[in-house]
PDB file of C-alpha atoms in Angstrom:
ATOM      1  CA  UNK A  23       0.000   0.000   0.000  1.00  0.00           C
ATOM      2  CA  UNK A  24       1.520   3.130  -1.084  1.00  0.00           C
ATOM      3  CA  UNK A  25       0.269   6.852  -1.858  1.00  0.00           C
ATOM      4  CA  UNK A  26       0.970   9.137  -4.408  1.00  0.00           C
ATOM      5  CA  UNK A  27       4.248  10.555  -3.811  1.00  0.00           C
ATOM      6  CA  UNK A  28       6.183   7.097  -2.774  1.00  0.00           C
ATOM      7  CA  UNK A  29       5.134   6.242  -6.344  1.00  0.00           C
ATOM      8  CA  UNK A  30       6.369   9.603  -7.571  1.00  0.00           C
ATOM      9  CA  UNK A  31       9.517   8.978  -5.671  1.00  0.00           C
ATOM     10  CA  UNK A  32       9.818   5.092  -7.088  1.00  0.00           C
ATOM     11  CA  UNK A  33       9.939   7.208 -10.939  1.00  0.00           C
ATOM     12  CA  UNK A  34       8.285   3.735 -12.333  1.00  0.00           C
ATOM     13  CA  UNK A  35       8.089   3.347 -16.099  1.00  0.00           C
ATOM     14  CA  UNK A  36       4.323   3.018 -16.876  1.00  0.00           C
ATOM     15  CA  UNK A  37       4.099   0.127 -20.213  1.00  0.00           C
ATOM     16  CA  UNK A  38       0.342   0.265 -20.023  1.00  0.00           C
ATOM     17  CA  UNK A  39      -2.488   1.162 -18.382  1.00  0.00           C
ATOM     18  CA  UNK A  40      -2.641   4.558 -15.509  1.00  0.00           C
ATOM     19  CA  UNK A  41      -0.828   4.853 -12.308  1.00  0.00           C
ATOM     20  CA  UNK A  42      -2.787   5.048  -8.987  1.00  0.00           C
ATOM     21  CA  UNK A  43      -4.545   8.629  -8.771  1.00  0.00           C
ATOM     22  CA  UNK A  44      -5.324  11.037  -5.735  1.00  0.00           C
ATOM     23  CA  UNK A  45      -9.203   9.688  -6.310  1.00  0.00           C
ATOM     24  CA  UNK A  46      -7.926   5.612  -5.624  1.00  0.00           C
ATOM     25  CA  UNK A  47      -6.447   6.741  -2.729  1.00  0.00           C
ATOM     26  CA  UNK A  48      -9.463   8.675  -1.534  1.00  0.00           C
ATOM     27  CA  UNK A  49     -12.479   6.193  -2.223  1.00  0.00           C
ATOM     28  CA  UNK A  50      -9.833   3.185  -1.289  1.00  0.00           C
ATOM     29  CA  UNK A  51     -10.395   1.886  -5.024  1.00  0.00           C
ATOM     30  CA  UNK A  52      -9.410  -2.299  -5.321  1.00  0.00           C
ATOM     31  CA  UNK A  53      -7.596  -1.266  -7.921  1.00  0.00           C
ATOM     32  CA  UNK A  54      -3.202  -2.197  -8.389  1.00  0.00           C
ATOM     33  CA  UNK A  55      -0.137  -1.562 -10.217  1.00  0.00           C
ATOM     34  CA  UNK A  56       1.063  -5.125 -11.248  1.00  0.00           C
ATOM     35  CA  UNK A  57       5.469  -5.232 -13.042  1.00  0.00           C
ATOM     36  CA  UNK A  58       5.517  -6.586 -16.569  1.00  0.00           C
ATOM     37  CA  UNK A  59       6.729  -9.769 -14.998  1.00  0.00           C
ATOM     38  CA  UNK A  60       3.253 -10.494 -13.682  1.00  0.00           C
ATOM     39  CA  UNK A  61       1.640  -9.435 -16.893  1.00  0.00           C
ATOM     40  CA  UNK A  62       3.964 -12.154 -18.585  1.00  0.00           C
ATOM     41  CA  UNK A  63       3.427 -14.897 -16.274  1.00  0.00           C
ATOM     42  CA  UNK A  64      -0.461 -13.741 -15.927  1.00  0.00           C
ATOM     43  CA  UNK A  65      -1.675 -12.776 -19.308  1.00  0.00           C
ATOM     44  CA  UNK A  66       0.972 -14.226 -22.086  1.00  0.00           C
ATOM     45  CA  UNK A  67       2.660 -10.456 -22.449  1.00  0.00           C
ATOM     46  CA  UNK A  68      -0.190  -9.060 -23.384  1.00  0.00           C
ATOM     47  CA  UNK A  69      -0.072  -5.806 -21.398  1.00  0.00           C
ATOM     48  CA  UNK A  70      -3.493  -4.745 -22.865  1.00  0.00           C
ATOM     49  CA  UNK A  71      -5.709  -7.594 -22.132  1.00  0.00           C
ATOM     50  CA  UNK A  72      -4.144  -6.843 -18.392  1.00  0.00           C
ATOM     51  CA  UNK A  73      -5.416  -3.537 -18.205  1.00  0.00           C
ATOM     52  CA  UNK A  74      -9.133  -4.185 -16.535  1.00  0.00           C
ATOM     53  CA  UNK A  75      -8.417  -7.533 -15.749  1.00  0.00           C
ATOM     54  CA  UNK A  76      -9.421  -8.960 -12.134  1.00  0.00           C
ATOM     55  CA  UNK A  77      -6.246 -10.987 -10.201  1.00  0.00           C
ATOM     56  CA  UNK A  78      -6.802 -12.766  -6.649  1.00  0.00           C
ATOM     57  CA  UNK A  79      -3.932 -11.340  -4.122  1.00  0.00           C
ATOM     58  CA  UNK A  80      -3.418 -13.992  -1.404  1.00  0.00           C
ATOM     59  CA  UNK A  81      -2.654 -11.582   2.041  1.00  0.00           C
ATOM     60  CA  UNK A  82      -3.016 -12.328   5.745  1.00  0.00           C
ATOM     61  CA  UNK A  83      -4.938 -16.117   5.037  1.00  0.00           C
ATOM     62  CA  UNK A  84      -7.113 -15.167   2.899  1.00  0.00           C
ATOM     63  CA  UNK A  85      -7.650 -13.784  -1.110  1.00  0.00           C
ATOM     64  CA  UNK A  86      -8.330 -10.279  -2.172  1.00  0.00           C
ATOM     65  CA  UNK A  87      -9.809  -9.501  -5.229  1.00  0.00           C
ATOM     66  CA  UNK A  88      -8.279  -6.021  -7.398  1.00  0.00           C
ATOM     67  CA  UNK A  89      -8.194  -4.668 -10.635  1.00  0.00           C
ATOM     68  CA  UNK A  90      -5.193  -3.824 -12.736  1.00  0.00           C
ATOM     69  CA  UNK A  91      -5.322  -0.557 -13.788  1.00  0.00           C
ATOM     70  CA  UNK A  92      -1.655  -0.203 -15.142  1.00  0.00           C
ATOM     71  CA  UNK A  93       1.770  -2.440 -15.963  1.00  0.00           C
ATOM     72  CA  UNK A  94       5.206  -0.774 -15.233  1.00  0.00           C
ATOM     73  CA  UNK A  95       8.521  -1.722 -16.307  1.00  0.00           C
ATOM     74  CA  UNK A  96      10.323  -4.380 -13.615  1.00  0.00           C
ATOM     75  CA  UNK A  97      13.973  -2.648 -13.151  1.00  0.00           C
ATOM     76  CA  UNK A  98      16.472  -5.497 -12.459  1.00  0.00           C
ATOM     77  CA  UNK A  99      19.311  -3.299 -12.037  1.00  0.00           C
ATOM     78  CA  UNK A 100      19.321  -3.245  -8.090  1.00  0.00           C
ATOM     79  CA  UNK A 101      20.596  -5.836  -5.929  1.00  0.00           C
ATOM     80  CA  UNK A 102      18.872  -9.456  -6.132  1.00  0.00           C
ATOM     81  CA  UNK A 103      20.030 -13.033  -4.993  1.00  0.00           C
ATOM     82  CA  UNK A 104      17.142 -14.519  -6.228  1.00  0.00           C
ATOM     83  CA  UNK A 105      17.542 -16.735  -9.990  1.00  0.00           C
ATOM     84  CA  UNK A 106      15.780 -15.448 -13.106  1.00  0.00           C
ATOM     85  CA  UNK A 107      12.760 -18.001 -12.755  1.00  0.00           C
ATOM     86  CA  UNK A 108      12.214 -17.027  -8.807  1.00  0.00           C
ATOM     87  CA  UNK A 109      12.161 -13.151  -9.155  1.00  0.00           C
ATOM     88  CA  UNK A 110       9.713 -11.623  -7.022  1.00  0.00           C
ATOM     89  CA  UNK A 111       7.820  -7.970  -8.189  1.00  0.00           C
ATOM     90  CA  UNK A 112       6.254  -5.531  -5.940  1.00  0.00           C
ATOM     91  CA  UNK A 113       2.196  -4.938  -6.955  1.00  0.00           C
ATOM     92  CA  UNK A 114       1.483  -1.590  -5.419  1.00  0.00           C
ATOM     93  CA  UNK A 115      -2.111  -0.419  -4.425  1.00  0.00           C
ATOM     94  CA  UNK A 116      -3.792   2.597  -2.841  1.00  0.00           C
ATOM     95  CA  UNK A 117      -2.492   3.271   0.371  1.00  0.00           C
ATOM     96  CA  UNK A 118      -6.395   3.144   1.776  1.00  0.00           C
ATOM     97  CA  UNK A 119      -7.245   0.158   0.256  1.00  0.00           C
ATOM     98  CA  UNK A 120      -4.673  -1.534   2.264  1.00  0.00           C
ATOM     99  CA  UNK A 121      -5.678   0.164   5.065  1.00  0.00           C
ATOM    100  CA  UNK A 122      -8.856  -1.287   5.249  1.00  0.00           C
ATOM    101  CA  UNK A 123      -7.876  -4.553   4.073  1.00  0.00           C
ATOM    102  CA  UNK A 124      -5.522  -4.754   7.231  1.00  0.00           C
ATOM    103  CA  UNK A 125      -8.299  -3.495   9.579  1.00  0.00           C
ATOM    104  CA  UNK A 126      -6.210  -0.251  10.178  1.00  0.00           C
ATOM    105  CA  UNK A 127      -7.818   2.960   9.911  1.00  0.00           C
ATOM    106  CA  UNK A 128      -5.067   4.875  10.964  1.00  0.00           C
ATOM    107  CA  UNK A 129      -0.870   5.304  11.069  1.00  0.00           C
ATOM    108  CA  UNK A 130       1.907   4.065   9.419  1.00  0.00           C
ATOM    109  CA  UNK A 131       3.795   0.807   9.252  1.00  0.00           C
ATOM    110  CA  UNK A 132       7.023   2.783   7.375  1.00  0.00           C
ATOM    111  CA  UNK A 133       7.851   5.571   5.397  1.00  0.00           C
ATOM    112  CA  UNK A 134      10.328   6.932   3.067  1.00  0.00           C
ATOM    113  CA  UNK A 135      12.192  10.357   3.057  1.00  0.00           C
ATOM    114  CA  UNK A 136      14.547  11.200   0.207  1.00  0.00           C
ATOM    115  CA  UNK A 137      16.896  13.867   1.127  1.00  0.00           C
ATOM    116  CA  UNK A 138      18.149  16.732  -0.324  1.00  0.00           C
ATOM    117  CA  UNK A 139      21.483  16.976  -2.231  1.00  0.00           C
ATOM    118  CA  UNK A 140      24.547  17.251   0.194  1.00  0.00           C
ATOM    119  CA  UNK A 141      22.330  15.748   3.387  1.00  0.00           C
ATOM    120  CA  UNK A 142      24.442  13.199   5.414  1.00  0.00           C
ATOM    121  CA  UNK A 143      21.775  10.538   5.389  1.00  0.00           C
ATOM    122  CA  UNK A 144      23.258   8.585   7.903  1.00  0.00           C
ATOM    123  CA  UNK A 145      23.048  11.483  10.052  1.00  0.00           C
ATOM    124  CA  UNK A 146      19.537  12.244   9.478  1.00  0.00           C
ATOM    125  CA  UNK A 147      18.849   9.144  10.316  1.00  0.00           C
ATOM    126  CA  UNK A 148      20.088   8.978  13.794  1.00  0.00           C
ATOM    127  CA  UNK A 149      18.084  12.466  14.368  1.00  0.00           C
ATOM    128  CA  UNK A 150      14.887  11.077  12.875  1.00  0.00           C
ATOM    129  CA  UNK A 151      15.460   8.223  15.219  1.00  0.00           C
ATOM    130  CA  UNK A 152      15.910   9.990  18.451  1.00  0.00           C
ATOM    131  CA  UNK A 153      13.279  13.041  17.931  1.00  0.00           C
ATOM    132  CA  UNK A 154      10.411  10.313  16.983  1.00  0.00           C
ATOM    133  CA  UNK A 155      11.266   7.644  20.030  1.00  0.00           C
ATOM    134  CA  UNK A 156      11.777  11.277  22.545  1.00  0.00           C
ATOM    135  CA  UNK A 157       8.743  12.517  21.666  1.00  0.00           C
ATOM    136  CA  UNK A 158       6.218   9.760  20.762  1.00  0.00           C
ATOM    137  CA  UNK A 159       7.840   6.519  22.650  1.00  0.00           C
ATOM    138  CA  UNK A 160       9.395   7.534  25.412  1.00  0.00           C
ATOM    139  CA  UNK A 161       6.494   6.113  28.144  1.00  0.00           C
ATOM    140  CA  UNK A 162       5.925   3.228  25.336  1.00  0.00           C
ATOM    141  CA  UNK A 163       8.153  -0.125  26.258  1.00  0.00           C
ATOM    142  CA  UNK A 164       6.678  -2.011  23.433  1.00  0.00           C
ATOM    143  CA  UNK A 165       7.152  -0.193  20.105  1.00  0.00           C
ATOM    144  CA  UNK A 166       9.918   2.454  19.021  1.00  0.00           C
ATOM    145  CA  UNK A 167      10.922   3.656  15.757  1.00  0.00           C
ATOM    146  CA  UNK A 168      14.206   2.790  13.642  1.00  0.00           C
ATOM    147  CA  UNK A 169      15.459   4.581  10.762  1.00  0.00           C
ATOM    148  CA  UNK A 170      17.991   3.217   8.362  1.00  0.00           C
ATOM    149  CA  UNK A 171      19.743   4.754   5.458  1.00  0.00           C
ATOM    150  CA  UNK A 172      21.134   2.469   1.987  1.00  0.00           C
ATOM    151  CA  UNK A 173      24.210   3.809   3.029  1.00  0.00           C
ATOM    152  CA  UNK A 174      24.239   2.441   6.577  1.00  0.00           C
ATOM    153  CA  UNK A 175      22.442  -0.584   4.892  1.00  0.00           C
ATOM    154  CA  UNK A 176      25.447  -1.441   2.045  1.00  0.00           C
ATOM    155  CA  UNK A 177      27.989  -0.672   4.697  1.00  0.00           C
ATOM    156  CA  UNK A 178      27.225  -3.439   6.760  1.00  0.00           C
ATOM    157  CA  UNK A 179      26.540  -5.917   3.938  1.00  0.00           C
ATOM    158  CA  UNK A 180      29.747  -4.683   2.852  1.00  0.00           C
ATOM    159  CA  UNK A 181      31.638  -5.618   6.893  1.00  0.00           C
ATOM    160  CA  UNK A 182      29.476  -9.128   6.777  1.00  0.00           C
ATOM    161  CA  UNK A 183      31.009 -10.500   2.962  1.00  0.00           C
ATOM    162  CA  UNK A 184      34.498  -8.770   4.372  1.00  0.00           C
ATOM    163  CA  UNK A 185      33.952 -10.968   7.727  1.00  0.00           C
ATOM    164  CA  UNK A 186      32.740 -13.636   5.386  1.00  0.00           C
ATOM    165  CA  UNK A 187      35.595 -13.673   2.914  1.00  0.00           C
ATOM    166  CA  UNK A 188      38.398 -13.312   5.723  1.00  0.00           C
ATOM    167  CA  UNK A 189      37.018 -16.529   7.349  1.00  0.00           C
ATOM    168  CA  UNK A 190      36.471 -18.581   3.700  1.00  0.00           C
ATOM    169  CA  UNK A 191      40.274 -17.076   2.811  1.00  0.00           C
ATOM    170  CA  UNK A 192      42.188 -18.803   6.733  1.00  0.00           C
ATOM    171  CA  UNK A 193      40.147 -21.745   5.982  1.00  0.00           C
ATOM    172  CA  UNK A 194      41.890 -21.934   2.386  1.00  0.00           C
ATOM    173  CA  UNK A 195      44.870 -20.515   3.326  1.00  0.00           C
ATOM    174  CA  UNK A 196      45.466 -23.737   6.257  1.00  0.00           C
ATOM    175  CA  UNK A 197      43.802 -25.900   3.532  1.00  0.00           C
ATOM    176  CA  UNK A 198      46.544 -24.956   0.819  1.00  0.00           C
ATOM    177  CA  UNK A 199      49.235 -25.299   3.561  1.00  0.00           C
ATOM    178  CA  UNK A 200      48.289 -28.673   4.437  1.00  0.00           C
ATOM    179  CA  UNK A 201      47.922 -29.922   1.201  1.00  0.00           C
ATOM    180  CA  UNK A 202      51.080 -28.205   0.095  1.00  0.00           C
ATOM    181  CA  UNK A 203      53.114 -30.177   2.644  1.00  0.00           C
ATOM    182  CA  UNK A 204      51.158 -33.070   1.778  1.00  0.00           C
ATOM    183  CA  UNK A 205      52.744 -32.368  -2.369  1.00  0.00           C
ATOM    184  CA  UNK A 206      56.020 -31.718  -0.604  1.00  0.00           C
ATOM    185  CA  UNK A 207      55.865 -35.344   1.183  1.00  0.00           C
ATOM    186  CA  UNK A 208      54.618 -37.134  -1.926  1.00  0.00           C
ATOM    187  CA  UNK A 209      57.617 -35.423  -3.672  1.00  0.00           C
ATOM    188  CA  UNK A 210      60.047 -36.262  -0.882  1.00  0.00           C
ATOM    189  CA  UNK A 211      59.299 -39.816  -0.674  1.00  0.00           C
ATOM    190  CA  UNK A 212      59.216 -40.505  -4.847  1.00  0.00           C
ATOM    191  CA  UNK A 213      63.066 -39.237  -4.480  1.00  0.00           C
ATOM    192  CA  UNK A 214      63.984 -41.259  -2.333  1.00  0.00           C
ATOM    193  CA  UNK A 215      62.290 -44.313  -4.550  1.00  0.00           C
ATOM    194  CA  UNK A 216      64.012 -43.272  -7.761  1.00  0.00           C
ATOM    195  CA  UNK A 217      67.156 -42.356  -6.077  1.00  0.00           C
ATOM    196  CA  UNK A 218      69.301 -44.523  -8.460  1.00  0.00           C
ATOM    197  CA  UNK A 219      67.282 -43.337 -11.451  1.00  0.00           C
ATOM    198  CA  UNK A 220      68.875 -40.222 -10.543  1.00  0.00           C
ATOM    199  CA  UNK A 221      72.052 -40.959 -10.236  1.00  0.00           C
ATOM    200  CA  UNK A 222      71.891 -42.988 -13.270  1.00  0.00           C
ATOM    201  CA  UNK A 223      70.962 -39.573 -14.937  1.00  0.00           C
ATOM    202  CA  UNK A 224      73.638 -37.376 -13.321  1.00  0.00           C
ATOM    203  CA  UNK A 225      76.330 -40.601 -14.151  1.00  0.00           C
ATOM    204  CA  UNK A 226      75.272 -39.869 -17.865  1.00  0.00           C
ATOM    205  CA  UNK A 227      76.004 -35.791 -17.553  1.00  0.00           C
ATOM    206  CA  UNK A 228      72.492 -34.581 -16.909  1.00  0.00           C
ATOM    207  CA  UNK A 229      73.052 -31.465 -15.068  1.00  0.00           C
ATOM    208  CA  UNK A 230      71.106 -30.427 -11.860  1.00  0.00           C
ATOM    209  CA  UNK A 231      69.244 -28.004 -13.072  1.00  0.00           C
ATOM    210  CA  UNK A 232      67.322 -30.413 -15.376  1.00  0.00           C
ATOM    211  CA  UNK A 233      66.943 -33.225 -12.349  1.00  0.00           C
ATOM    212  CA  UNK A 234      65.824 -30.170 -10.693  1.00  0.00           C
ATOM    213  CA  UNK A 235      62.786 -28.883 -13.143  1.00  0.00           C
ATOM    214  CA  UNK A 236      62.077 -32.284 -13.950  1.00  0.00           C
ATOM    215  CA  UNK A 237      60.541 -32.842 -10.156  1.00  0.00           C
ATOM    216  CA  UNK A 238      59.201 -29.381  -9.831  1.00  0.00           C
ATOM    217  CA  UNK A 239      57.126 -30.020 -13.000  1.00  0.00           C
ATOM    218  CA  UNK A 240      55.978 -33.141 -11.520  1.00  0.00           C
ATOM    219  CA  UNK A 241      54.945 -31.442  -8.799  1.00  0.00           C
ATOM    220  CA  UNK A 242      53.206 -28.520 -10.760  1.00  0.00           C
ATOM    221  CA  UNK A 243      51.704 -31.392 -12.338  1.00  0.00           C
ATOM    222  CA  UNK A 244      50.218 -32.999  -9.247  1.00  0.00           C
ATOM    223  CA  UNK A 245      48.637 -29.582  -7.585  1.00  0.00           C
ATOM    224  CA  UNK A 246      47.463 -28.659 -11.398  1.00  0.00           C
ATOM    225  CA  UNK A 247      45.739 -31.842 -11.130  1.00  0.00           C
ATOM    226  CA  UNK A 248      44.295 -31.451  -7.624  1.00  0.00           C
ATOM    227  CA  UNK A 249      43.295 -28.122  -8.907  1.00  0.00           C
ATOM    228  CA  UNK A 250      41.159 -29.033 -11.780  1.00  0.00           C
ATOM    229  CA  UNK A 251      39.548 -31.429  -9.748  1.00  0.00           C
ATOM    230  CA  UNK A 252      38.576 -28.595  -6.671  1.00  0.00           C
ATOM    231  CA  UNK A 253      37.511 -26.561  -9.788  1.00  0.00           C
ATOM    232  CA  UNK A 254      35.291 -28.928 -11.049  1.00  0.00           C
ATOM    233  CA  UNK A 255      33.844 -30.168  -7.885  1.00  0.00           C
ATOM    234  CA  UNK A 256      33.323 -26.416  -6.507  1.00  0.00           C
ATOM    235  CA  UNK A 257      31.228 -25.440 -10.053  1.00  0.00           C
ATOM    236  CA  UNK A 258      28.949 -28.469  -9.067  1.00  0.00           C
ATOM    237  CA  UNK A 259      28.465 -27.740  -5.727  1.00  0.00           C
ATOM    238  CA  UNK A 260      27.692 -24.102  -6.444  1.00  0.00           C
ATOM    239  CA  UNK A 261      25.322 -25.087  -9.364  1.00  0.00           C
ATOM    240  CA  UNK A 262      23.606 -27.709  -6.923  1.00  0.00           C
ATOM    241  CA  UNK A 263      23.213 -24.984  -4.039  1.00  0.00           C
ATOM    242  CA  UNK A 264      22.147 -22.358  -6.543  1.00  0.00           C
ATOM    243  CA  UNK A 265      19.353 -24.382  -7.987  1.00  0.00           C
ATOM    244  CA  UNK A 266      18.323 -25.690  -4.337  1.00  0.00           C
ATOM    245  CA  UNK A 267      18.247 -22.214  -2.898  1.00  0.00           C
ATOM    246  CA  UNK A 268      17.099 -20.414  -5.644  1.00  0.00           C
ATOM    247  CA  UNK A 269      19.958 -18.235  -5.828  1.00  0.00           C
ATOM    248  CA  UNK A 270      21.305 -16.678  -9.257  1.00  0.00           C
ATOM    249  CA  UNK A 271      25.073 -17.191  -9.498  1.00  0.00           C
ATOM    250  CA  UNK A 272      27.749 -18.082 -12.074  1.00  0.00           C
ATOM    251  CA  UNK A 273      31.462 -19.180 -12.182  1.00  0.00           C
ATOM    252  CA  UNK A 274      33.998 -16.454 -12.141  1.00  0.00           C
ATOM    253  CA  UNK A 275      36.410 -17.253 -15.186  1.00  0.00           C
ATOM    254  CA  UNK A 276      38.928 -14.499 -13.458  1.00  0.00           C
ATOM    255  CA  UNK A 277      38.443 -16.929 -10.220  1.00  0.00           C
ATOM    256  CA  UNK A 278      39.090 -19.702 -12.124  1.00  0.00           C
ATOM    257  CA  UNK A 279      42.279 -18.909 -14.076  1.00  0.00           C
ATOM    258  CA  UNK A 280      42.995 -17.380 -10.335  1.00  0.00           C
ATOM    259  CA  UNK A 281      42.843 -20.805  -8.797  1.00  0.00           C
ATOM    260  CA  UNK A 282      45.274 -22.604 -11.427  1.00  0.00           C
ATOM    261  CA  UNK A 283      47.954 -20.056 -11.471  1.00  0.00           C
ATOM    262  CA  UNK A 284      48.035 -20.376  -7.734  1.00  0.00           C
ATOM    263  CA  UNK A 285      47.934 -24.298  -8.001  1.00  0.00           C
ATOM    264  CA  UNK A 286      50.916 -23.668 -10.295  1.00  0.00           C
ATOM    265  CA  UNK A 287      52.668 -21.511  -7.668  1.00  0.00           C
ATOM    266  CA  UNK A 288      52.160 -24.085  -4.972  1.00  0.00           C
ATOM    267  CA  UNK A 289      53.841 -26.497  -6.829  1.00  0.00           C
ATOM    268  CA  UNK A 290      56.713 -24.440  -7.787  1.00  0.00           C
ATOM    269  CA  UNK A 291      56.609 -23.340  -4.107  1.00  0.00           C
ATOM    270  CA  UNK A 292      56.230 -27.023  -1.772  1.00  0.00           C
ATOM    271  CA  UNK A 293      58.014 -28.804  -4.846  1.00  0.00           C
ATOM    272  CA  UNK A 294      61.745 -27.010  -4.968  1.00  0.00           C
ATOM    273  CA  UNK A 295      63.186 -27.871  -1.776  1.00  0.00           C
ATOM    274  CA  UNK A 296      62.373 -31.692  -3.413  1.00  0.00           C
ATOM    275  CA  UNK A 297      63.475 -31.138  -6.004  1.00  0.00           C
ATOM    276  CA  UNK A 298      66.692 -29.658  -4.997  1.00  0.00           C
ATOM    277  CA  UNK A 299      67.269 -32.307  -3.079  1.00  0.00           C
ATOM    278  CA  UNK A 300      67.427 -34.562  -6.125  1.00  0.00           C
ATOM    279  CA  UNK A 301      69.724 -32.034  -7.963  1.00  0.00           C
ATOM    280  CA  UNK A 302      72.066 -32.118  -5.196  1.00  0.00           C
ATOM    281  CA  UNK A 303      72.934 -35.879  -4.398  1.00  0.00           C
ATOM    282  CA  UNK A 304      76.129 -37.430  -4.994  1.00  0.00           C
ATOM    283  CA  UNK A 305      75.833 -39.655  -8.382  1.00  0.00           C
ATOM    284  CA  UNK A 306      78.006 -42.665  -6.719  1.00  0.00           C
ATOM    285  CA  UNK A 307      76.103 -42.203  -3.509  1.00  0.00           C
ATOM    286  CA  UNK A 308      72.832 -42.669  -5.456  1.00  0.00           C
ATOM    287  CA  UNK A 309      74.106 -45.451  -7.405  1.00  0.00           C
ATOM    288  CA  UNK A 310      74.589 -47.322  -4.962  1.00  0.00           C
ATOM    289  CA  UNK A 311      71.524 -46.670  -3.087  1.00  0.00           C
ATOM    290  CA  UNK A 312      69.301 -50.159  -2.176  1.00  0.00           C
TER     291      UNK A 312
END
């Protein structure tokens, strides 16, 4: 339920149809504003045919019956976490006539204030705040009034994904050093298998530095690998979540290249001292290794 200057401030792009007018509001008119999303779902797209047509509102256990009187434009550009097939529109209605469908003939559940140019919202809100609760609830223990600015409202949806994203990066930072030492292990212990393989090599005049990149790219080999397969199992499990909770979300291909060069560096990284290892043994010592 809205009146005539929340839709003003809303600036909603009529496709057919009236908006809601001063008389609606007075003589609580059953009549409603309804997002071209509705009219698609509703009436095929056919804006027209909506215009006069009758749609059953379910509110409060039970169904209320309105006519459309206009379609507006559905503007997707704000923030959503809902998928494409799960969108949910607003259907706006005269301020009165939801009034008396909520058996209230008086007040306000919320309101909206645009400022002017240059106002510190977040300011205004905290004055807002105190002068309505001072002067209207201070004997009142039950009810009090809260004010909130988008500003005040991104900032701490901003603070929860930081929060968020410095817990999700320790966890994966303690994951990558565990399996990195894991790699380094792996690495450590296939040396010391193919220790006369090596010192076959180094009796035939390969150099170090060859015995040396040969086990780091076995090791970039064996995180690249362990990579793929996170990368693959992660796009699953995001495309099972998504679809479960109706969420709209899609692979980062920055995040993704992200993820192998880093595999890459923790091979290079857990895989030299390995691998230096190798390059550094004694060929005769290594030959005859059992």
């Amino acid at each position: 339920g809205v009146n005539s200057d929340y839709l003003e401030y809303e600036e909603l792009t009529l496709l057919a149809g009236r908006t809601l007018t001063d008389r609606d509001q007075e003589n609580a008119k059953k009549v409603v504003l309804v997002s071209d999303r509705v009219a698609d779902n509703l009436f095929g797209g056919d804006y027209n045919a909506a215009i006069g047509s009758e749609i059953n509102i379910y509110v409060s256990n039970r169904y209320y019956t309105y006519a459309v009187v206009g379609v507006y434009e559905y503007d997707d550009s704000g923030f959503s976490t809902e998928s494409e097939e799960d969108v949910t529109t607003t259907v706006y209605l005269p301020l009165e006539a939801a009034r008396e469908q909520n058996h209230s003939s008086t007040g306000y559940s919320q309101l909206t204030i645009v400022t002017a140019a240059g106002v510190d919202s977040t300011a205004l809100c905290d004055e807002l705040e105190t002068w309505f609760n001072n002067n209207y609830y201070r004997s009142n223990d039950s009810f009090e009034v809260t004010a909130s600015g988008m500003e005040s409202m991104v900032s701490s949806m901003t603070d929860m994904l930081s929060t968020i994203s410095i817990a999700i990066s320790v966890i994966a930072g303690i994951s990558l050093l565990v399996g990195g030492i894991g790699v380094m292990n792996i690495m450590l212990v296939s040396i010391t298998e193919r220790t006369r393989e090596i010192g076959t090599r180094k009796a035939l005049g390969a150099p170090n530095g060859s015995i040396r990149l040969q086990f780091i790219m076995e090791a970039i080999v064996i995180c690249l690998l362990g990579g793929f397969i996170g990368i693959v199992l992660g796009l699953v499990l995001a495309a099972v979540i998504t679809k479960t909770m109706g969420y709209a979300a899609s692979p980062s291909v920055e995040g993704i290249i992200f993820s192998v060069a880093f595999s890459i560096f923790i091979g290079v990284f857990f895989g030299y001292y390995p691998a230096n290892k190798a390059a550094k043994m004694n060929p005769i010592d290594a030959l005859r290794y059992e």
